[in-house]
Coordinates of C-alpha atoms in Angstrom, one line a residue:
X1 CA -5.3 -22.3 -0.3
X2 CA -8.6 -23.3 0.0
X3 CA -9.3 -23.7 3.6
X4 CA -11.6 -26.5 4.8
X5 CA -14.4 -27.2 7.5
X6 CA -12.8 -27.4 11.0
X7 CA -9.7 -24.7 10.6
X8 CA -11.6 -22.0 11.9
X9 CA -14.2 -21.5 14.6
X10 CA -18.4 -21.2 14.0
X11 CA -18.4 -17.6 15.0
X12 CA -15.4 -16.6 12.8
X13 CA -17.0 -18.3 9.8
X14 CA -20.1 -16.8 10.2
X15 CA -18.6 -13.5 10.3
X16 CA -16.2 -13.8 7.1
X17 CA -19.4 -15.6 5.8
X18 CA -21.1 -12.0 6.2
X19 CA -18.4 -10.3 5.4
X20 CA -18.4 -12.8 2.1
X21 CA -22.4 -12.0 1.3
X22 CA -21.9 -8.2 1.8
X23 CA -18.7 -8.0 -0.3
X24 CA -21.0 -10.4 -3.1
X25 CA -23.5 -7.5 -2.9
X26 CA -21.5 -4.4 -3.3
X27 CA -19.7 -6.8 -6.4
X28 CA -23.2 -7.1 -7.8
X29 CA -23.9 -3.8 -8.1
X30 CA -20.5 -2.9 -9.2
X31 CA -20.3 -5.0 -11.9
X32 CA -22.5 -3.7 -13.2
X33 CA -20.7 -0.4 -14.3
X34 CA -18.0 -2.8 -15.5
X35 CA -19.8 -5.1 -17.6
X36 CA -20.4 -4.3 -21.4
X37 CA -21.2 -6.0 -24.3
X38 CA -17.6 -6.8 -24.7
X39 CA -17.1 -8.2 -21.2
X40 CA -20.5 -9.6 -20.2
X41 CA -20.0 -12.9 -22.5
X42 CA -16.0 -12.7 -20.9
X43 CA -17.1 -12.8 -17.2
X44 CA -17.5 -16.3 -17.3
X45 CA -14.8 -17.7 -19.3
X46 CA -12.8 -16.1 -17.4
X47 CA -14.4 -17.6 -14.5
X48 CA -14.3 -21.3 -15.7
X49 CA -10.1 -20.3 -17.3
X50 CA -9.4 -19.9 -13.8
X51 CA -10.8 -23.0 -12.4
X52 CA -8.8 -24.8 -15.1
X53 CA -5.4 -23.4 -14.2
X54 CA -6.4 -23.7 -10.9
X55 CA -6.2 -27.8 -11.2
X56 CA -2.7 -27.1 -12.6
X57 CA -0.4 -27.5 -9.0
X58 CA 3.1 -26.5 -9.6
X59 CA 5.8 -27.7 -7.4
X60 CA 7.5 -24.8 -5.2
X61 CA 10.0 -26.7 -2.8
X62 CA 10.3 -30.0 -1.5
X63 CA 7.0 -31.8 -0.7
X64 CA 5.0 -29.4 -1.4
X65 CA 2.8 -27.4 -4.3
X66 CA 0.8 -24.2 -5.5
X67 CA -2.0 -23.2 -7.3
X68 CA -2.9 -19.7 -8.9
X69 CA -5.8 -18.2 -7.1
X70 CA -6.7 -15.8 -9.8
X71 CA -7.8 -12.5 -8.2
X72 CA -5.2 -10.6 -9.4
X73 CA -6.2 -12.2 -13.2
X74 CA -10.0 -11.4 -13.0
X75 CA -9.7 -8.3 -11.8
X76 CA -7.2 -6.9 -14.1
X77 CA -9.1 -8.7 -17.0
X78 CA -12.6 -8.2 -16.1
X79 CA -12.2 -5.5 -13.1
X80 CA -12.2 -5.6 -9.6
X81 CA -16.3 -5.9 -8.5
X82 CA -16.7 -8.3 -11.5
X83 CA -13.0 -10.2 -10.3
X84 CA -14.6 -10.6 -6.7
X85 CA -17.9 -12.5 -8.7
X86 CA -15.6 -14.9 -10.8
X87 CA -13.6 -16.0 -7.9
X88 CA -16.8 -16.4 -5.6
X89 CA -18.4 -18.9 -8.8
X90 CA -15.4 -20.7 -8.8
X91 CA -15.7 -22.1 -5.1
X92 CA -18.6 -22.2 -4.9
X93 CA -18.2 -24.5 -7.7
X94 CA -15.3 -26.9 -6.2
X95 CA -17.2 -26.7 -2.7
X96 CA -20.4 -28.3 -4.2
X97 CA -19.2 -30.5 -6.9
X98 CA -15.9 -31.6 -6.0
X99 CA -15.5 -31.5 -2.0
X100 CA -12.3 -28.8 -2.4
X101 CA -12.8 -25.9 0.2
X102 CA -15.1 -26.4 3.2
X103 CA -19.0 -25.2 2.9
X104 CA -19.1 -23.6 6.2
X105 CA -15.9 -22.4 5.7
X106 CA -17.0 -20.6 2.1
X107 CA -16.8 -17.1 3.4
X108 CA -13.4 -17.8 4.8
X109 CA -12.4 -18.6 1.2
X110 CA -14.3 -15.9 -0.6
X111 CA -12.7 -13.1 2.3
X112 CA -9.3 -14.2 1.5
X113 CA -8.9 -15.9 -1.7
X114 CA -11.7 -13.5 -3.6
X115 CA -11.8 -10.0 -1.6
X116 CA -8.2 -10.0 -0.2
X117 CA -6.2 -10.4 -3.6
X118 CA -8.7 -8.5 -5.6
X119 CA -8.5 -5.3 -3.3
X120 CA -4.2 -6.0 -3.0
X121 CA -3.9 -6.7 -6.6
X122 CA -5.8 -4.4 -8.4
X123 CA -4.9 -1.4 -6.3
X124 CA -1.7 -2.2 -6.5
X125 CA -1.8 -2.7 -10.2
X126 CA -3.6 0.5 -10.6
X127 CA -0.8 2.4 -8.9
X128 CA 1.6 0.8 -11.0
X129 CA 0.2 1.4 -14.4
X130 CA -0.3 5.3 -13.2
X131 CA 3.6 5.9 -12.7
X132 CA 5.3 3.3 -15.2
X133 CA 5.3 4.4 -18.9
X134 CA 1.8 4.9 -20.6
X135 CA 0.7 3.2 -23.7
X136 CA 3.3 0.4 -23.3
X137 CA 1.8 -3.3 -23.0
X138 CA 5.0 -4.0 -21.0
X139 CA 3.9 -1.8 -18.2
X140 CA 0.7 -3.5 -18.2
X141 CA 1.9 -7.0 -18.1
X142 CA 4.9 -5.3 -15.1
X143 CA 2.0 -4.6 -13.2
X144 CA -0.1 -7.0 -13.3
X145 CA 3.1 -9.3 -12.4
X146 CA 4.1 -7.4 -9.6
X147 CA 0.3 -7.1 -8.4
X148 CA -0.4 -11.2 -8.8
X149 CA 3.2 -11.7 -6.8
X150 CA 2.1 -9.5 -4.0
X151 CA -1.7 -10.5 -3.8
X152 CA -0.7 -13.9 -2.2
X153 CA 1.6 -13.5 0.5
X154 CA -1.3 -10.9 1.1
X155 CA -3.7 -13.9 1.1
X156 CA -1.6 -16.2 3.2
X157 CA -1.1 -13.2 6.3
X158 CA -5.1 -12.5 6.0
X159 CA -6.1 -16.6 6.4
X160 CA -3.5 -16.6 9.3
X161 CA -4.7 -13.5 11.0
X162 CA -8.4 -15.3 11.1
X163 CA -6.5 -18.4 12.2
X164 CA -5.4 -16.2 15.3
X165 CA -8.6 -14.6 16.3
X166 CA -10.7 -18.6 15.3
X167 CA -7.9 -20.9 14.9
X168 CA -9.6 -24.3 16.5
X169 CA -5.9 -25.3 17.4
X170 CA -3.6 -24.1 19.4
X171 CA -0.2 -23.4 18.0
X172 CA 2.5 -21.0 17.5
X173 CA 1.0 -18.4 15.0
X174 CA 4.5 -16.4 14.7
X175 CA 5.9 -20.1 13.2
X176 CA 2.5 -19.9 11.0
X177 CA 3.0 -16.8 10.1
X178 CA 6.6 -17.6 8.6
X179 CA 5.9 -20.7 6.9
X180 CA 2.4 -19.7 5.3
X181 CA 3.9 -15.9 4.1
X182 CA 7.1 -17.5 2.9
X183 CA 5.7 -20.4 1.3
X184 CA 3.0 -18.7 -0.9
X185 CA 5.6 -16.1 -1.6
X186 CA 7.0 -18.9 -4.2
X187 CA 3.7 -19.3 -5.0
X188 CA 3.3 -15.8 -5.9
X189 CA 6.2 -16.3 -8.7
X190 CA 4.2 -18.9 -10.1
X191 CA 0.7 -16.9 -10.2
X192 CA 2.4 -13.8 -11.2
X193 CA 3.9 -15.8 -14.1
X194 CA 0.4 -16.9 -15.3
X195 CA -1.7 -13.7 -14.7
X196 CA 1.3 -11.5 -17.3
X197 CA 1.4 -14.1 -19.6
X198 CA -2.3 -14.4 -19.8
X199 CA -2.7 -10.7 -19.7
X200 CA -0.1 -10.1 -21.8
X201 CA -1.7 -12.5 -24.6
X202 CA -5.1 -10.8 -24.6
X203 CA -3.8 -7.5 -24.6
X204 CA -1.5 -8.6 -27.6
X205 CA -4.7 -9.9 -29.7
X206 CA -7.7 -7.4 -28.0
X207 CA -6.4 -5.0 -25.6
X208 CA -9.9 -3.8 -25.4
X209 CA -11.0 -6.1 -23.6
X210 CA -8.7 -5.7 -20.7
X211 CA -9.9 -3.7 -18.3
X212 CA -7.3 -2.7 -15.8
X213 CA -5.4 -1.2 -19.9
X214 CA -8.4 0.7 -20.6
X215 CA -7.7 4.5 -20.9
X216 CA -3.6 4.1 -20.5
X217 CA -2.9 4.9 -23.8
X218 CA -0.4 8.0 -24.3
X219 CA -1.5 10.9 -26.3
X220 CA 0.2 11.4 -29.6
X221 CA 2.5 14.4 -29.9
X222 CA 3.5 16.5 -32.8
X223 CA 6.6 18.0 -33.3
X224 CA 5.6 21.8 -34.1
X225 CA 8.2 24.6 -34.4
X226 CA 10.6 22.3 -32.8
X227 CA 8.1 21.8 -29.8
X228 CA 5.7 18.5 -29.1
X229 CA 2.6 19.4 -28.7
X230 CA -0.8 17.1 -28.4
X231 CA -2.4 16.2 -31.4
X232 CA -6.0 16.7 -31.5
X233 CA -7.9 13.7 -30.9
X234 CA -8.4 11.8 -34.0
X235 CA -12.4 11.1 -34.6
X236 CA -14.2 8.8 -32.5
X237 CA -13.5 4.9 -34.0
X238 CA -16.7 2.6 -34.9
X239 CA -17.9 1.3 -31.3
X240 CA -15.6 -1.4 -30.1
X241 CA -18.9 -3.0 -29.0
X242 CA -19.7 -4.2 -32.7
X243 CA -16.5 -6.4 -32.6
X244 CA -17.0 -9.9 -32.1
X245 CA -15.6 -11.6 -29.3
X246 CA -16.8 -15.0 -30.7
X247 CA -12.8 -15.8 -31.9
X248 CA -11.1 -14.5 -27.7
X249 CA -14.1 -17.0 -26.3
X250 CA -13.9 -19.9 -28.6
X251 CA -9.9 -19.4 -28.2
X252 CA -10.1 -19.1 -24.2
X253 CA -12.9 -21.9 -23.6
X254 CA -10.9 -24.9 -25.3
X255 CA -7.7 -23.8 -23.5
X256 CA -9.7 -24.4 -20.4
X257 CA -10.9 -27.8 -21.6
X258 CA -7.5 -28.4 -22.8
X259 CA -5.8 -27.6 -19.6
X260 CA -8.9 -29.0 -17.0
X261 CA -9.3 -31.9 -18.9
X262 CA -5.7 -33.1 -20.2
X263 CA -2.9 -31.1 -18.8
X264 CA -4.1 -31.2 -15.4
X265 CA -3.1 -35.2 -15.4
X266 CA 0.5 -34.2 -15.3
X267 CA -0.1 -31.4 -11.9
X268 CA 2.0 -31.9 -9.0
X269 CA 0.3 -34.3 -6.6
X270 CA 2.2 -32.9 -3.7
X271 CA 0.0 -30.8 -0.9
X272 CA -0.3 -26.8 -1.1
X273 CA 1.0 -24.2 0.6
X274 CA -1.8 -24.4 2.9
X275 CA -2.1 -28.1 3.4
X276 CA 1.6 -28.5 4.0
X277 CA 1.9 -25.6 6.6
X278 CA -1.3 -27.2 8.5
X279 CA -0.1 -30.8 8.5
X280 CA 3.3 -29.2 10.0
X281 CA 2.0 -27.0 12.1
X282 CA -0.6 -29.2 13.4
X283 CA -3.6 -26.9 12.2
X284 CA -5.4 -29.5 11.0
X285 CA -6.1 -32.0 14.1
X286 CA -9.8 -30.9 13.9
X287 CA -10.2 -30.8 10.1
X288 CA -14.0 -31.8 9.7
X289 CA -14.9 -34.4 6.8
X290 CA -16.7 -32.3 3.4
X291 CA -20.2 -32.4 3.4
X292 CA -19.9 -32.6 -0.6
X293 CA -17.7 -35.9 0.3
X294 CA -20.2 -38.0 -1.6
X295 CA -20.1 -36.1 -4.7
X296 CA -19.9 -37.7 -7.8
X297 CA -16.7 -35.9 -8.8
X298 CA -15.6 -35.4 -5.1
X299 CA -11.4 -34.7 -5.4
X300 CA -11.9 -34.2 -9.3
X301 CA -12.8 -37.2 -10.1
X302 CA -16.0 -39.6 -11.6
X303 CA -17.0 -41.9 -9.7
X304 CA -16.8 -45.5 -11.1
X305 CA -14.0 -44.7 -13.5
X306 CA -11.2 -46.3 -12.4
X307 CA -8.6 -44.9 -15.3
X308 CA -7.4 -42.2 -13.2
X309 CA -6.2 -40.2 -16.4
X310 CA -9.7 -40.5 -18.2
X311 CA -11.5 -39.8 -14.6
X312 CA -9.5 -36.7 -13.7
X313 CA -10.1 -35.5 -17.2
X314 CA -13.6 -36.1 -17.6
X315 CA -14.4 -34.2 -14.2
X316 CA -12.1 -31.3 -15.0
X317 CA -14.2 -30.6 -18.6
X318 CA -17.4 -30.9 -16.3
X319 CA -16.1 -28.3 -13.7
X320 CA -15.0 -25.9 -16.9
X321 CA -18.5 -26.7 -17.9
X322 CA -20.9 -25.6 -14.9
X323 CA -18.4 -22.6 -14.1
X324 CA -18.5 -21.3 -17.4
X325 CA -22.8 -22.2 -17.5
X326 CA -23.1 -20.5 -14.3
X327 CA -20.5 -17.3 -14.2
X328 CA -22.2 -16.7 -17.8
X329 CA -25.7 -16.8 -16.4
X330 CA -24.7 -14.3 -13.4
X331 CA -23.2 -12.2 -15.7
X332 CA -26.0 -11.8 -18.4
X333 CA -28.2 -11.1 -15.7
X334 CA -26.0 -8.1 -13.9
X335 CA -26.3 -6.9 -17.3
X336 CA -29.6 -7.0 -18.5
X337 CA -30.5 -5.2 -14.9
X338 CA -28.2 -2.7 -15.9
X339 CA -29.7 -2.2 -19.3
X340 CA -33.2 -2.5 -18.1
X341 CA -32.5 0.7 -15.8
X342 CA -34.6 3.5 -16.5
X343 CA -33.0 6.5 -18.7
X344 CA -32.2 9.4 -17.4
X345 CA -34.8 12.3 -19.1
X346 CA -33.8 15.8 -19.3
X347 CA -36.4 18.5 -18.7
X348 CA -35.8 21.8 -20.4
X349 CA -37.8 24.8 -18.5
X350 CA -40.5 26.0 -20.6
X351 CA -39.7 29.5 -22.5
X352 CA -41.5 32.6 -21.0
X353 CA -44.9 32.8 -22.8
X354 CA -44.8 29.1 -23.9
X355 CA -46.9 26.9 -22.6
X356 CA -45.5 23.7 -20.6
X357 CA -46.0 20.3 -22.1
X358 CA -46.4 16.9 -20.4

């Protein structure tokens, strides 16, 4: 779904581009209450797993293909301010190095393929996990299934509701409407598919490191007198933080070479839900060449290499590559600001008689 220059007006992109920058900001400082020592080195891996998978187009009906867009993944992962952050490196990351996603039309993408399905997704996840079961992994991974499904119809109704207010076409929105809801509700199954299973795999291995799990487990009863009562809480575990996460990085950063650089060959080469609905609808009549069309590795692929296989490979490992250099460096960074706040200092009043120290 990633829109390109020429869909939507100047004055509409400037404005999601605002509303892009401030939602960046607020993420920022929010992510910083997420990120630990357990997710900081996660952030981007899961950053650069998403623009793997994302190179992985599935068929959904005749003619045309999907794509997971991986809000509903981050956030649920990594949480929702540190979600918005991952998506937002990953296009910025197609847009510059591989021409996918227009450049003025960046805070189009960021508004609906970052903010939209990270606020849908995780709230509806949250809402989920509250009233299914506690302490089941099969809640988490219902949720997060039902919360990926929903987040892209979600998606597809937000990019056609700026289409009506700065569509540079004119056609029939209610006929947009349809196809783009209906089609990316197929591509829902797909993402929804791929956000449990991944979910479910680290939960299976760490669930401490998934976020949206954290504090679901049930408390354990005792059966006293014939009555279940709570158990006290057992004593507090060694800090979770002294766990490596060397073995869940190494593990996730070669499936993302491994799917960006070899199973990505065999993606569906038919258009996306968006492409198809705007060369059918006519959308794209005034669909403006990339400015990032010279690019080396402009439509995921080197330039000179003719072996398409060996091309498309070589450009997806790069990709993983910068995205998983540059989510990693944002992340370290929102942490160490968060570290390097000052502690908060207690003062106790002095006692009558006593004398008050500096």
């Amino acid at each position: 779904m990633h829109v390109p220059d020429g869909f939507i007006n100047t004055p509409v992109s400037a404005v999601t581009g605002a509303i892009a920058v401030g939602a960046v900001a607020v993420s920022l400082r929010g992510a910083r209450r997420e990120l630990d020592e357990r997710t900081a080195p996660l952030g981007g891996l899961v950053a650069a797993f998403i623009f793997a998978v994302q190179m992985l187009n599935f068929p959904v009906a005749a003619g045309t293909s999907g794509h997971l867009l991986g809000g509903a993944l981050a956030a649920i992962l990594v949480g929702p301010f540190t979600g918005v952050l991952c998506i937002s490196v990953v296009l910025l990351m197609q847009g510059i190095l591989f021409a996918d996603g227009g450049l003025t039309a960046l805070g189009v993408n960021i508004t609906v393929m970052g903010v939209v399905t990270v606020v849908v997704a995780y709230a509806l996840f949250r809402g989920l996990v509250l009233v299914l079961p506690r302490g089941r992994r099969s809640s988490v991974t219902a949720s997060a299934f039902v919360a990926a499904l929903v987040s892209v119809p979600a998606a597809a109704a937000a990019f056609t509701l700026l289409y009506a207010v700065g569509g540079t076409t004119d056609v029939p929105l209610g006929k947009v409407m349809t196809a783009m809801v209906g089609v990316h509700v197929l591509i829902g199954i797909g993402e929804a598919a791929i956000t449990a299973l991944t979910v479910g795999a680290v939960i299976a291995v760490r669930p401490d490191l998934v976020h949206g799990a954290r504090g679901l487990a049930a408390p354990l009863k005792l059966l006293v007198d014939g009555r279940l009562v709570d158990a006290a809480p057992a004593q507090a575990p060694a800090p979770v933080a002294a766990r490596s996460t060397r073995t869940v990085w190494g593990a996730g950063l070669a499936s993302a070479i491994v799917l960006a650089g070899f199973v990505s060959f065999y993606a569906s080469a038919s258009p996306d839900g968006l492409e198809k609905v705007a060369a059918d609808q006519g959308i794209d009549k005034k669909a403006e060449e990339h400015a990032a069309a010279d690019s080396p590795l402009a439509d995921y692929g080197v330039s000179g290499i003719t072996d398409g296989r060996l091309s498309g490979g070589l450009a997806g490992v790069v990709g993983v590559g910068a995205t998983v250099a540059v989510g990693s460096g944002v992340f370290w960074t929102v942490r160490r600001r968060r570290g390097q706040q000052p502690p908060v200092v207690a003062v106790t009043p002095a006692r009558t008689g006593e004398k008050e120290t500096a």
